[in-house]
Amino acid sequence: MIILPENFKGYTFGVTSCEKIDYPQEIDPRTYIRFSEEDIVHGSDARSNINAISNAKKALHLQVELLSKAFGNEKLTKKASHGFHNKLEFCQNCGLTAPNIIRKINRVRNLTEHEYYVPNKPEVDDFIDIVSLFLSATDNFLHLFPSEIEFSFSEKTKPDLPDIVGLDFPPSEGIIYLILKPSKEQRANLTGDQIVEWQKINSLKIVASDSEPYFTWVRFIVENSYY
């Protein structure tokens, strides 16, 4: 049975627990953006424009790398998970950014990657602005990654669906653990710690390779994470 958020109605949300995603490099995406802005402030010649685009692209690529990894992209097949385009598409499927931002990034990025093409000042400014917008739209998911969400619901679309009381979403695992509610009989025979252990053992797993069910649950997490 495929279980999706739309199988339940009338959500009431409780605690959301978050984790910070560490940067593996000494330089973070915001630093690269600052470098690109300094490049165009100190000059408007070909060298400055090329350096500014290069630093902005590094900011974009690093942000996409961090986001896609945190949300489980590396658990897909190598062909599906490798390459900037696949990682950016993965972020879009997770609901991390709007399609129009994706299109703008790809359009400007493709333009600047033409062989020996030197972007002009307006093109550089546009690219930096678009990348900065992308960073602003996604920074929270790196600083406050929604790793656990508690919720309840008022109605199920089918009576045989399990009762879910929340989910766990550890960074980079590519697995969403749907936490089940023990029955009254089960709770009567379990202590507090045993209930937690029971829920861990009996949780339902939605994995990244499940494709659309996984993305549906990730979008549910993204849309209901409040900062």
mmCIF file of N, CA and C in Angstrom, residues 24 44 124 159:
data_model
loop_
_atom_site.group_PDB
_atom_site.id
_atom_site.type_symbol
_atom_site.label_atom_id
_atom_site.label_comp_id
_atom_site.label_asym_id
_atom_site.label_seq_id
_atom_site.Cartn_x
_atom_site.Cartn_y
_atom_site.Cartn_z
ATOM 1 N N PRO A 24 30.836 21.353 4.237
ATOM 2 C CA PRO A 24 32.062 20.549 4.193
ATOM 3 C C PRO A 24 33.283 21.366 3.799
ATOM 4 N N SER A 44 34.593 46.581 -14.322
ATOM 5 C CA SER A 44 33.533 46.161 -15.243
ATOM 6 C C SER A 44 34.106 45.635 -16.557
ATOM 7 N N VAL A 124 25.809 39.752 -15.915
ATOM 8 C CA VAL A 124 26.439 39.377 -14.648
ATOM 9 C C VAL A 124 25.545 39.781 -13.488
ATOM 10 N N PRO A 159 -10.466 3.530 5.746
ATOM 11 C CA PRO A 159 -10.447 3.074 7.141
ATOM 12 C C PRO A 159 -9.277 2.165 7.490
#
